[in-house]
PDB file of N, CA, C and O in Angstrom:
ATOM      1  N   UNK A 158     -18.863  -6.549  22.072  1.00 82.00           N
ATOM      2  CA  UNK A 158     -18.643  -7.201  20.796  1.00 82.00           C
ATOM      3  C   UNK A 158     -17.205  -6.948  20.354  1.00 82.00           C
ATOM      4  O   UNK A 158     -16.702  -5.840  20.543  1.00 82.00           O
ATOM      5  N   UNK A 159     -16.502  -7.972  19.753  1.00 92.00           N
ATOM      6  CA  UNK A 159     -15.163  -8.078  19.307  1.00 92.00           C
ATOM      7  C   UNK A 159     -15.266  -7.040  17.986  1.00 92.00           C
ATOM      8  O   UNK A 159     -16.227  -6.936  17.224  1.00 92.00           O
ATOM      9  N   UNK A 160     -13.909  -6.252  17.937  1.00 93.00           N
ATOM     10  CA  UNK A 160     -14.019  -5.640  16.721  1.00 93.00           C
ATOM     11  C   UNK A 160     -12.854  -5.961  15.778  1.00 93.00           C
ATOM     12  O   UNK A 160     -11.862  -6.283  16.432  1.00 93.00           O
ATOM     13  N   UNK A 161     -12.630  -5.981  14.325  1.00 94.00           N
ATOM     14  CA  UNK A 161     -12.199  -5.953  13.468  1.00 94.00           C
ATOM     15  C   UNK A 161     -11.801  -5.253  12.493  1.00 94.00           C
ATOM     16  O   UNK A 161     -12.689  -4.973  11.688  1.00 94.00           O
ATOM     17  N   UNK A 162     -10.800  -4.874  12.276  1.00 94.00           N
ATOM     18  CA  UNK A 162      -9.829  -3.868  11.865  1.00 94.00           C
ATOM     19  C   UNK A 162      -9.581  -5.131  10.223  1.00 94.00           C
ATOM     20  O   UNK A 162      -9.114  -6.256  10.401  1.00 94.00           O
ATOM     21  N   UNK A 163      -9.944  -4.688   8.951  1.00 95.00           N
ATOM     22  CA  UNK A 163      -9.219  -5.527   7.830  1.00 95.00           C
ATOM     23  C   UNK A 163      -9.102  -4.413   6.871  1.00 95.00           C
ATOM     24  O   UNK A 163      -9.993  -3.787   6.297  1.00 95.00           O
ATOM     25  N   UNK A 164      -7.403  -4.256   6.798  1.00 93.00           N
ATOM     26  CA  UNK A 164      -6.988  -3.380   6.034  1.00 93.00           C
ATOM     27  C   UNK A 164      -5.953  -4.046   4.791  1.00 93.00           C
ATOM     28  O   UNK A 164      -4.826  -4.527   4.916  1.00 93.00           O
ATOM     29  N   UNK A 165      -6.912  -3.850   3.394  1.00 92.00           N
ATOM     30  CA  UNK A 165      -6.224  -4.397   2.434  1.00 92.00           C
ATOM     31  C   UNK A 165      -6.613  -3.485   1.032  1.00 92.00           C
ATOM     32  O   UNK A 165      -7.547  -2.686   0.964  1.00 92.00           O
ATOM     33  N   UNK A 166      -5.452  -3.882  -0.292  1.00 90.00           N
ATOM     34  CA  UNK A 166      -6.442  -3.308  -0.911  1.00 90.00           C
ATOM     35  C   UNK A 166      -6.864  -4.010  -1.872  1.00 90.00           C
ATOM     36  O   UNK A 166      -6.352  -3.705  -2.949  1.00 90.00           O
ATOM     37  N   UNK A 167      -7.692  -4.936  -1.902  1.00 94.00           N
ATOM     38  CA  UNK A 167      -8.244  -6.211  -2.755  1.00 94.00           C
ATOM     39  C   UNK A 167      -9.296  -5.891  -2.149  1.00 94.00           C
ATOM     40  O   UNK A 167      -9.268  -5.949  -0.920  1.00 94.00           O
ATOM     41  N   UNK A 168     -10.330  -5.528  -2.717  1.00 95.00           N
ATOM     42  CA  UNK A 168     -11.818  -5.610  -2.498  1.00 95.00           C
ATOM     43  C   UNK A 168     -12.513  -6.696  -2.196  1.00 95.00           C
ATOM     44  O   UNK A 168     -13.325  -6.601  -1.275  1.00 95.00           O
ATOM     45  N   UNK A 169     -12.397  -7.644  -2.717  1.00 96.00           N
ATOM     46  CA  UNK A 169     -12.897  -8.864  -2.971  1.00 96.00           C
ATOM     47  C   UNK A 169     -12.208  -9.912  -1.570  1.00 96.00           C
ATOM     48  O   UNK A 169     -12.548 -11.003  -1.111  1.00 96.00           O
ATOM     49  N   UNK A 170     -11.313  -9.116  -1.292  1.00 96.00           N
ATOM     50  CA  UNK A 170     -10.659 -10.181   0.015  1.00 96.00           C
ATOM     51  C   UNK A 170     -11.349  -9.639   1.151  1.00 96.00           C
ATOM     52  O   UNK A 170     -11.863 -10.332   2.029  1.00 96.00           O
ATOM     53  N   UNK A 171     -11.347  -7.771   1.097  1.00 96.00           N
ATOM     54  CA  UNK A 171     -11.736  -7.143   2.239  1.00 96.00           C
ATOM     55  C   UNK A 171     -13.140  -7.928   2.468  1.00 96.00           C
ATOM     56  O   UNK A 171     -13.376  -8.480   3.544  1.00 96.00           O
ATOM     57  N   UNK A 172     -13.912  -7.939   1.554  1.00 97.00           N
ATOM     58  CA  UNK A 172     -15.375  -8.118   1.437  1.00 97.00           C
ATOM     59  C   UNK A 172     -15.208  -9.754   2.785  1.00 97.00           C
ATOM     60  O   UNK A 172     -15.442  -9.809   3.993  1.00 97.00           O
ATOM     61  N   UNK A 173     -14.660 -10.938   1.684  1.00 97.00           N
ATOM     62  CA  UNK A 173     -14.807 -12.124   1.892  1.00 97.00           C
ATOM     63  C   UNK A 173     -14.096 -12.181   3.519  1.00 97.00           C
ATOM     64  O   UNK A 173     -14.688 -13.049   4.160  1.00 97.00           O
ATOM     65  N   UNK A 174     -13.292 -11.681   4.130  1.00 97.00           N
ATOM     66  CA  UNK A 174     -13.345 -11.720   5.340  1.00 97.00           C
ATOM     67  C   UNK A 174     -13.991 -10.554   6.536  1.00 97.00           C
ATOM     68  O   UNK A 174     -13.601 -10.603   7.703  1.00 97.00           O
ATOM     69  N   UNK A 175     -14.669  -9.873   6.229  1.00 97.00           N
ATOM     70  CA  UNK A 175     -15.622  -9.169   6.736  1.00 97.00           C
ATOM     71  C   UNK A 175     -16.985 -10.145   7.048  1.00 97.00           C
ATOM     72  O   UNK A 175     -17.435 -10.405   8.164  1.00 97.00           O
ATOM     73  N   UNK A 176     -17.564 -10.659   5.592  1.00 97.00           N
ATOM     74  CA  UNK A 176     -18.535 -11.230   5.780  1.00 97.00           C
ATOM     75  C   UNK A 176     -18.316 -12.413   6.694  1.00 97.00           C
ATOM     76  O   UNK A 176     -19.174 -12.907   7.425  1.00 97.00           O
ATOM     77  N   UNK A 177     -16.942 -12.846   6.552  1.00 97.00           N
ATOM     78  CA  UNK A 177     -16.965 -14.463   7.922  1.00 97.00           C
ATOM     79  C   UNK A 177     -16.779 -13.432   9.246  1.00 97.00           C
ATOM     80  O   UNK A 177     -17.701 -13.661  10.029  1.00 97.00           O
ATOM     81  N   UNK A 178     -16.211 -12.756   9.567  1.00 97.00           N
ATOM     82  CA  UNK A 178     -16.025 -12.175  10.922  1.00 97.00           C
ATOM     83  C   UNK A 178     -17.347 -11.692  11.097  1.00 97.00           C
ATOM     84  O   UNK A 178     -17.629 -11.926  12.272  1.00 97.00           O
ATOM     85  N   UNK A 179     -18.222 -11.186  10.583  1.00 97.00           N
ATOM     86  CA  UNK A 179     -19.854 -11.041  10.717  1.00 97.00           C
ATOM     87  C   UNK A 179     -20.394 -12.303  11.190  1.00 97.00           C
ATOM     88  O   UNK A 179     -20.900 -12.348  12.311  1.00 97.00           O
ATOM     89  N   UNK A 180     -20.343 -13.242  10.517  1.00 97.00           N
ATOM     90  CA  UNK A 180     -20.863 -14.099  10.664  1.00 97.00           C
ATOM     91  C   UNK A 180     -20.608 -15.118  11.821  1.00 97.00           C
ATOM     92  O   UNK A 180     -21.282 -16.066  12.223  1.00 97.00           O
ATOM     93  N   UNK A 181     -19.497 -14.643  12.191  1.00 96.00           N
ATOM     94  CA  UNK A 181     -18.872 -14.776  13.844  1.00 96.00           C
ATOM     95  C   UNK A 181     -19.450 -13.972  15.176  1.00 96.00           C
ATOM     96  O   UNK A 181     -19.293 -14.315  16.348  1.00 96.00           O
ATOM     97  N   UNK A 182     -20.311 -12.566  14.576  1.00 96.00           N
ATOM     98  CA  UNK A 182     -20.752 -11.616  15.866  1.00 96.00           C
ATOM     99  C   UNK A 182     -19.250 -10.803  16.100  1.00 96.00           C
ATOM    100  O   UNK A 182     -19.007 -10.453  17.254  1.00 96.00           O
ATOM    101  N   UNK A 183     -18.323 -10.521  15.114  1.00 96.00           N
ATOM    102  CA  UNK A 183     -17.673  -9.421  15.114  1.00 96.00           C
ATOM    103  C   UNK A 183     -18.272  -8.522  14.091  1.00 96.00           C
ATOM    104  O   UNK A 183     -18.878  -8.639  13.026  1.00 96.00           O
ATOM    105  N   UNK A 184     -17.879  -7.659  14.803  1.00 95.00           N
ATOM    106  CA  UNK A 184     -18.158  -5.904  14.466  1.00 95.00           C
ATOM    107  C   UNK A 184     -17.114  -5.549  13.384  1.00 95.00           C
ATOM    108  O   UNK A 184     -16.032  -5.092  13.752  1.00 95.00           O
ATOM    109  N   UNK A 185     -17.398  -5.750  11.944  1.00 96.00           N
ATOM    110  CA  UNK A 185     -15.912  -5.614  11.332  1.00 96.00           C
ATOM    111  C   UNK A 185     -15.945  -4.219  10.372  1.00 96.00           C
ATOM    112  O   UNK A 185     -16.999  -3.792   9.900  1.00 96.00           O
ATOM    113  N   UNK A 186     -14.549  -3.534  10.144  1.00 94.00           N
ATOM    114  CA  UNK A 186     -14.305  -2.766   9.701  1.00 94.00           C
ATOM    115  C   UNK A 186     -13.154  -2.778   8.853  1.00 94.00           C
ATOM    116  O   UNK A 186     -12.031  -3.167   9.173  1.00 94.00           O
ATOM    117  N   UNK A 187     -13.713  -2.077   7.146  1.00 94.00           N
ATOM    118  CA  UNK A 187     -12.573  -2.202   6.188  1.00 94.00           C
ATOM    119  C   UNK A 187     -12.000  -1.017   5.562  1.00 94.00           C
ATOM    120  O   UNK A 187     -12.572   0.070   5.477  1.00 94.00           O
ATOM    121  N   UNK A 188     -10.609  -1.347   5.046  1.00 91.00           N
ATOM    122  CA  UNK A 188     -10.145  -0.311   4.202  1.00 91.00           C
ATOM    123  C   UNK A 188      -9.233  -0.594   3.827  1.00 91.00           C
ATOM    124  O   UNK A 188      -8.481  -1.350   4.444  1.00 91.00           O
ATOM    125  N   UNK A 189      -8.857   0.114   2.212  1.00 90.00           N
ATOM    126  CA  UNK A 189      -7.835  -0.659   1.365  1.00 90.00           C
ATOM    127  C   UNK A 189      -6.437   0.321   1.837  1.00 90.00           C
ATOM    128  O   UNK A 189      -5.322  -0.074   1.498  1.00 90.00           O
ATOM    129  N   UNK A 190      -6.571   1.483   2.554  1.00 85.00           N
ATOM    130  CA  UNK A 190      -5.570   2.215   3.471  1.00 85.00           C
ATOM    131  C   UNK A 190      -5.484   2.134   4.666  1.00 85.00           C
ATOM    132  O   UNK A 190      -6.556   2.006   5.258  1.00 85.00           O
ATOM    133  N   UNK A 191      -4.397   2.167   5.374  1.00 82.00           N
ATOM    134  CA  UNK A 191      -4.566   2.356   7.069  1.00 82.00           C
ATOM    135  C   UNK A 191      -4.655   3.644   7.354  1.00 82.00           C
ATOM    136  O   UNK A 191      -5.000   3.919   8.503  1.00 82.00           O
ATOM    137  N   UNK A 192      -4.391   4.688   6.462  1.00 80.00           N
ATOM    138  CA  UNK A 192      -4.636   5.817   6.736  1.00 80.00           C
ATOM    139  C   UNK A 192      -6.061   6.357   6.528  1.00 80.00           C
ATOM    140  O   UNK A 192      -6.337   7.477   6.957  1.00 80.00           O
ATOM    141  N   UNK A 193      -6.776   5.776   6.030  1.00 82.00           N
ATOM    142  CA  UNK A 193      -8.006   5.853   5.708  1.00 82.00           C
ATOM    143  C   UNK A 193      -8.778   5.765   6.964  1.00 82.00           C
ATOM    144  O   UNK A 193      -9.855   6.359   6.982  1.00 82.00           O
ATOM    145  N   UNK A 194      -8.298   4.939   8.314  1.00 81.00           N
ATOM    146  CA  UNK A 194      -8.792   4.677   9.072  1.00 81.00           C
ATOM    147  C   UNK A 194      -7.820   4.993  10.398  1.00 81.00           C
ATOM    148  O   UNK A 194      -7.696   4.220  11.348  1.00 81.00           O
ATOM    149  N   UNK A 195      -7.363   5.886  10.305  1.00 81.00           N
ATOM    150  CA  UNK A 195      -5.932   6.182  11.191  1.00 81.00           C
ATOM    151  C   UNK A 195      -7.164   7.048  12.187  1.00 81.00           C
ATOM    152  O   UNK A 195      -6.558   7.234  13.242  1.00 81.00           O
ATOM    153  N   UNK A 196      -8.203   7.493  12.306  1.00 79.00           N
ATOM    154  CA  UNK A 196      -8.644   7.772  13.287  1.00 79.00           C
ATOM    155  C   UNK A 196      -9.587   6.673  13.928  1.00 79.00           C
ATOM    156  O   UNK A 196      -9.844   6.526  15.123  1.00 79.00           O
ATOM    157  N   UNK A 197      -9.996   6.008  12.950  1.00 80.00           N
ATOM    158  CA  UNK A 197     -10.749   4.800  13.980  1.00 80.00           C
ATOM    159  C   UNK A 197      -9.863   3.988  14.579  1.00 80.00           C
ATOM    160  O   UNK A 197     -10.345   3.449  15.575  1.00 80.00           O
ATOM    161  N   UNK A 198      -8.634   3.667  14.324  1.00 80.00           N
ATOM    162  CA  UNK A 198      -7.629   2.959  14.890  1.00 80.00           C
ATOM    163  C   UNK A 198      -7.609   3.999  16.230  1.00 80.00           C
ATOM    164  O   UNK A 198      -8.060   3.583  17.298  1.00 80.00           O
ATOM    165  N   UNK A 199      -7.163   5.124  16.140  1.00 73.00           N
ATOM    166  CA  UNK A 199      -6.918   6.322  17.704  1.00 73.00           C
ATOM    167  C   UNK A 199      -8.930   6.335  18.390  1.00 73.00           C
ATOM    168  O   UNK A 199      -9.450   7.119  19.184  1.00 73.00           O
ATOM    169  N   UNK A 200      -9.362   5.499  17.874  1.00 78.00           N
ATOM    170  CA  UNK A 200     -10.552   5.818  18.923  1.00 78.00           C
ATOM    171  C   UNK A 200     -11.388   4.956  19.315  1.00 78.00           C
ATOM    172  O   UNK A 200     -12.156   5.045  20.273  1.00 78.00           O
ATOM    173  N   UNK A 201     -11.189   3.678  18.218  1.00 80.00           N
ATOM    174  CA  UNK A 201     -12.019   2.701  18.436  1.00 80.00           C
ATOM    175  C   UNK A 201     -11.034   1.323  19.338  1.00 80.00           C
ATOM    176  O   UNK A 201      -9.885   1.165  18.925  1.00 80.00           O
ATOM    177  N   UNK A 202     -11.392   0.633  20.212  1.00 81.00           N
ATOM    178  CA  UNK A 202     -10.705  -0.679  20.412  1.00 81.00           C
ATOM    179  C   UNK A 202     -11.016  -1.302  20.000  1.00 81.00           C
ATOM    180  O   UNK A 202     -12.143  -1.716  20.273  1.00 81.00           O
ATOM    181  N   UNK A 203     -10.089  -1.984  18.795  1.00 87.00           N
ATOM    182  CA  UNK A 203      -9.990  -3.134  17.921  1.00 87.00           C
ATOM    183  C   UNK A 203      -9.514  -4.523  18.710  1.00 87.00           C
ATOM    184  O   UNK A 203      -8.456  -4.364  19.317  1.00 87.00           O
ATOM    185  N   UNK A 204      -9.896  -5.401  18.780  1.00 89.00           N
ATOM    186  CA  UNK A 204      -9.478  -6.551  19.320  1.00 89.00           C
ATOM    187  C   UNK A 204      -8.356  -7.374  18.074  1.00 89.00           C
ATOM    188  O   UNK A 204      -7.412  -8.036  18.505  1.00 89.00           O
ATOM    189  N   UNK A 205      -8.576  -7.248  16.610  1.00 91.00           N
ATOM    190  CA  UNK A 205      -7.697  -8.122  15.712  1.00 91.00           C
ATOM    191  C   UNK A 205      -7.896  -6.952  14.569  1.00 91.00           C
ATOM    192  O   UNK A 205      -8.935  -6.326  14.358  1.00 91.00           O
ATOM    193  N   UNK A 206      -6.544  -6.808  13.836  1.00 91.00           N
ATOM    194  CA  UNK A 206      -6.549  -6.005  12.827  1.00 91.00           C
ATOM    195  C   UNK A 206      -5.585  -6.839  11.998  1.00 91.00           C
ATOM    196  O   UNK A 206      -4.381  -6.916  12.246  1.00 91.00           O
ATOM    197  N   UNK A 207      -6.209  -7.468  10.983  1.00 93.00           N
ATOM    198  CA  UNK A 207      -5.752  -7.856   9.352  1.00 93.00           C
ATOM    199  C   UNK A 207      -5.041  -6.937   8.531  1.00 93.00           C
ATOM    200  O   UNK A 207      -5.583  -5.881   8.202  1.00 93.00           O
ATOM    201  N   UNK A 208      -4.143  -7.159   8.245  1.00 91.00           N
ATOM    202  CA  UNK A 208      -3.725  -6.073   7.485  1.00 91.00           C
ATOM    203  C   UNK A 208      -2.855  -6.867   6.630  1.00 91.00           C
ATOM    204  O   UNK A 208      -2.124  -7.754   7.070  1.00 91.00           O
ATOM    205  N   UNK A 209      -2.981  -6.390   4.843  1.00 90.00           N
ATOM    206  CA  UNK A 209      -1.708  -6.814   4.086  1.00 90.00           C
ATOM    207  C   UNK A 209      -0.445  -5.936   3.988  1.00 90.00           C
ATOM    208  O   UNK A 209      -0.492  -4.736   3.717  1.00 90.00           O
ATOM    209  N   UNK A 210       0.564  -6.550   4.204  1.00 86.00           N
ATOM    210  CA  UNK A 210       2.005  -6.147   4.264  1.00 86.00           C
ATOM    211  C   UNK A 210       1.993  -4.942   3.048  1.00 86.00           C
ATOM    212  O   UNK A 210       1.449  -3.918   3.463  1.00 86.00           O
ATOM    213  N   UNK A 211       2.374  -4.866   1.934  1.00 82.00           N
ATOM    214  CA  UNK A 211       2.542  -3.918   1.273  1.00 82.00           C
ATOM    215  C   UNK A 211       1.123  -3.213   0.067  1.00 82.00           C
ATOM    216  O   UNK A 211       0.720  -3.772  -0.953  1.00 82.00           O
ATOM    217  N   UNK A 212       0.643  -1.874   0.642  1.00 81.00           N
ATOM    218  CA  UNK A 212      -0.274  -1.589  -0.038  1.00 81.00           C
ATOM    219  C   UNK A 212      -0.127  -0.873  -1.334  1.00 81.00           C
ATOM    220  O   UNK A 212       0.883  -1.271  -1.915  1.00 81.00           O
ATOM    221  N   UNK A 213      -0.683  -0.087  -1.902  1.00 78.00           N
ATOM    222  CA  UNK A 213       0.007   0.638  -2.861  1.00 78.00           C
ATOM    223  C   UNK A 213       0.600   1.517  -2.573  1.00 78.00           C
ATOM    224  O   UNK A 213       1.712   1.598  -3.094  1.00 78.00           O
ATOM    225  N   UNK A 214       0.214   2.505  -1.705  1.00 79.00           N
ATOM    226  CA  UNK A 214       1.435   3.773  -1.462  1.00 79.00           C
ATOM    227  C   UNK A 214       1.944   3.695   0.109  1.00 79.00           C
ATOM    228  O   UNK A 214       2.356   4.687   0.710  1.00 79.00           O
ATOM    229  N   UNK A 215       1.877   2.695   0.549  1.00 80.00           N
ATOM    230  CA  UNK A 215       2.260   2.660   2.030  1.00 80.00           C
ATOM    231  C   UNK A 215       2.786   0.576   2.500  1.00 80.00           C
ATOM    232  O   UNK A 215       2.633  -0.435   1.815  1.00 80.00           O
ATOM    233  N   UNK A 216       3.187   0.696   3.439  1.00 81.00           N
ATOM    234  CA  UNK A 216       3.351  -0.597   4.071  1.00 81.00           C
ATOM    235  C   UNK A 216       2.775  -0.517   5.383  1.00 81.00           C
ATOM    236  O   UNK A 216       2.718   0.533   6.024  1.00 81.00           O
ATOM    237  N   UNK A 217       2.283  -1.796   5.842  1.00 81.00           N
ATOM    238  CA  UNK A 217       2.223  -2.132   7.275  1.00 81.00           C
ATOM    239  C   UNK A 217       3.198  -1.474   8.277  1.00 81.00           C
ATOM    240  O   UNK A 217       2.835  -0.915   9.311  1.00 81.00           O
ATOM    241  N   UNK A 218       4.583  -1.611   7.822  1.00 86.00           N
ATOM    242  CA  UNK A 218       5.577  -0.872   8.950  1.00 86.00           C
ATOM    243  C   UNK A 218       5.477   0.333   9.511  1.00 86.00           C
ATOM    244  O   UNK A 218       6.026   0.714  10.545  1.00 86.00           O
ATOM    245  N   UNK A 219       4.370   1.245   8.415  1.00 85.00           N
ATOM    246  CA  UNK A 219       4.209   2.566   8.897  1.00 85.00           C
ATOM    247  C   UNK A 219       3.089   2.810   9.817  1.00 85.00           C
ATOM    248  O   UNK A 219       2.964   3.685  10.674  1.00 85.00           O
ATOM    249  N   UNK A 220       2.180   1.713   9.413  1.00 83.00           N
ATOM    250  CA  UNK A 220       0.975   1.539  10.450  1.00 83.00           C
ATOM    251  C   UNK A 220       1.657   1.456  11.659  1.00 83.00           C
ATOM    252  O   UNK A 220       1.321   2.070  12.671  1.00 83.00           O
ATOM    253  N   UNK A 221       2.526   0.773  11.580  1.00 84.00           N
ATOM    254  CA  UNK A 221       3.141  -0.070  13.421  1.00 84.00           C
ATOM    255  C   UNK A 221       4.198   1.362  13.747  1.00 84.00           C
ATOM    256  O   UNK A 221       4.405   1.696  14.913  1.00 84.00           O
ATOM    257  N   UNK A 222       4.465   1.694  13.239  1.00 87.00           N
ATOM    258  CA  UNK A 222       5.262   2.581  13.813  1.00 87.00           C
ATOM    259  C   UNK A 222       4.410   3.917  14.252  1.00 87.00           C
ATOM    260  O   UNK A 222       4.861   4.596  15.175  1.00 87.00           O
ATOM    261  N   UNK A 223       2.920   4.390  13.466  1.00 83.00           N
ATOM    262  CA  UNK A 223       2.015   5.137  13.584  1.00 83.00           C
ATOM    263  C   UNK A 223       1.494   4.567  15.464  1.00 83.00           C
ATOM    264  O   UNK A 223       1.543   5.272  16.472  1.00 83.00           O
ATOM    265  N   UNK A 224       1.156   3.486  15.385  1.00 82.00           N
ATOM    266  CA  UNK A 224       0.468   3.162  16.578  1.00 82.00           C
ATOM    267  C   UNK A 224       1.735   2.748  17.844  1.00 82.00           C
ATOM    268  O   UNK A 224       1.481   2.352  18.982  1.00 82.00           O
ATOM    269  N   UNK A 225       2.773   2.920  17.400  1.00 85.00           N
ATOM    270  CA  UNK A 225       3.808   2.717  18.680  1.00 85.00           C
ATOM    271  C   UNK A 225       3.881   3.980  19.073  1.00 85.00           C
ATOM    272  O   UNK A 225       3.657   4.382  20.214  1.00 85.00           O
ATOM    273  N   UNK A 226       4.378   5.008  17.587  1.00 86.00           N
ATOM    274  CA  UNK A 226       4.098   6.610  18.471  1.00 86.00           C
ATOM    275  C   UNK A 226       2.849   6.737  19.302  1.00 86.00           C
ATOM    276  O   UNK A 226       3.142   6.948  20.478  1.00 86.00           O
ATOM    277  N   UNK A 227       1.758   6.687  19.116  1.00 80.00           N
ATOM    278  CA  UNK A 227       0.657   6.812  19.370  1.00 80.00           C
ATOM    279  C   UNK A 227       0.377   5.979  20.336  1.00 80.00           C
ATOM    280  O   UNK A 227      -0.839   5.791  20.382  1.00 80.00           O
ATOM    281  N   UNK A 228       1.046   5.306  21.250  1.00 79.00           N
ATOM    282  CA  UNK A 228       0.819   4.288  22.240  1.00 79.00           C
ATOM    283  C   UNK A 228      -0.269   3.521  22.398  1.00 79.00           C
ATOM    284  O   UNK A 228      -0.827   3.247  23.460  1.00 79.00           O
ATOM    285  N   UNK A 229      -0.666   3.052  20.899  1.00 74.00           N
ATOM    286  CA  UNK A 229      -1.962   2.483  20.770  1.00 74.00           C
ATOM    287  C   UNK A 229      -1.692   1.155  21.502  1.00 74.00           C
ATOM    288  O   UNK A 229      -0.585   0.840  21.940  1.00 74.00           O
ATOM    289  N   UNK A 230      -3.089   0.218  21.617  1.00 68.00           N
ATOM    290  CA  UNK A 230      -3.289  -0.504  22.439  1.00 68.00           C
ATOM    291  C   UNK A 230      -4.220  -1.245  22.055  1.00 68.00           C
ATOM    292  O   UNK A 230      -5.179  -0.648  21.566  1.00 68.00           O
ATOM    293  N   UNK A 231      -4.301  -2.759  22.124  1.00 64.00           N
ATOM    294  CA  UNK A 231      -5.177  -3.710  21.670  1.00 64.00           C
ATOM    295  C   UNK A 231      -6.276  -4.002  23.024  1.00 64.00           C
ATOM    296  O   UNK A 231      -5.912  -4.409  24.127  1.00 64.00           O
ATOM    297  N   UNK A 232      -7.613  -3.699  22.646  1.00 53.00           N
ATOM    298  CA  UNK A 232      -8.554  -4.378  23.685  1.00 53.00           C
ATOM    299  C   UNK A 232      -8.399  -5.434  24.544  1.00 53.00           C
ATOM    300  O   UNK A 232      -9.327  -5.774  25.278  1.00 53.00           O
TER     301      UNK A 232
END
């Protein structure tokens, strides 16, 4: 099963694209931090990860630079 990574912090968005990627037969997973989920990112293979550009105390750039150190890797 495809998995799904949606990291935002709008509740109401996380929700509304969770429930369509469900409704697709992806396996989806949310959070309004990427750090919140900085170990399921190091353990799980995500096939697509959503993410909004600037959160409240962090940006996307730090995610990408988290998973380049980390020689992460897309399914």
């Amino acid at each position: 099963m495809n998995k799904i990574l949606i990291i935002d912090d709008d509740h109401g968005y996380r929700d509304v694209v969770s429930i369509a990627a469900r409704k697709k037969n992806w396996e989806a997973y949310t959070s309004p931090t990427w750090r919140n989920v900085q170990h399921q990112i190091a353990e799980k293979k995500f096939s697509l990860i959503i993410a909004d550009y600037r959160l409240r105390n962090e940006t996307i750039i730090e995610l990408l630079d988290y998973m380049k150190r980390e020689k992460f890797s897309f399914q």
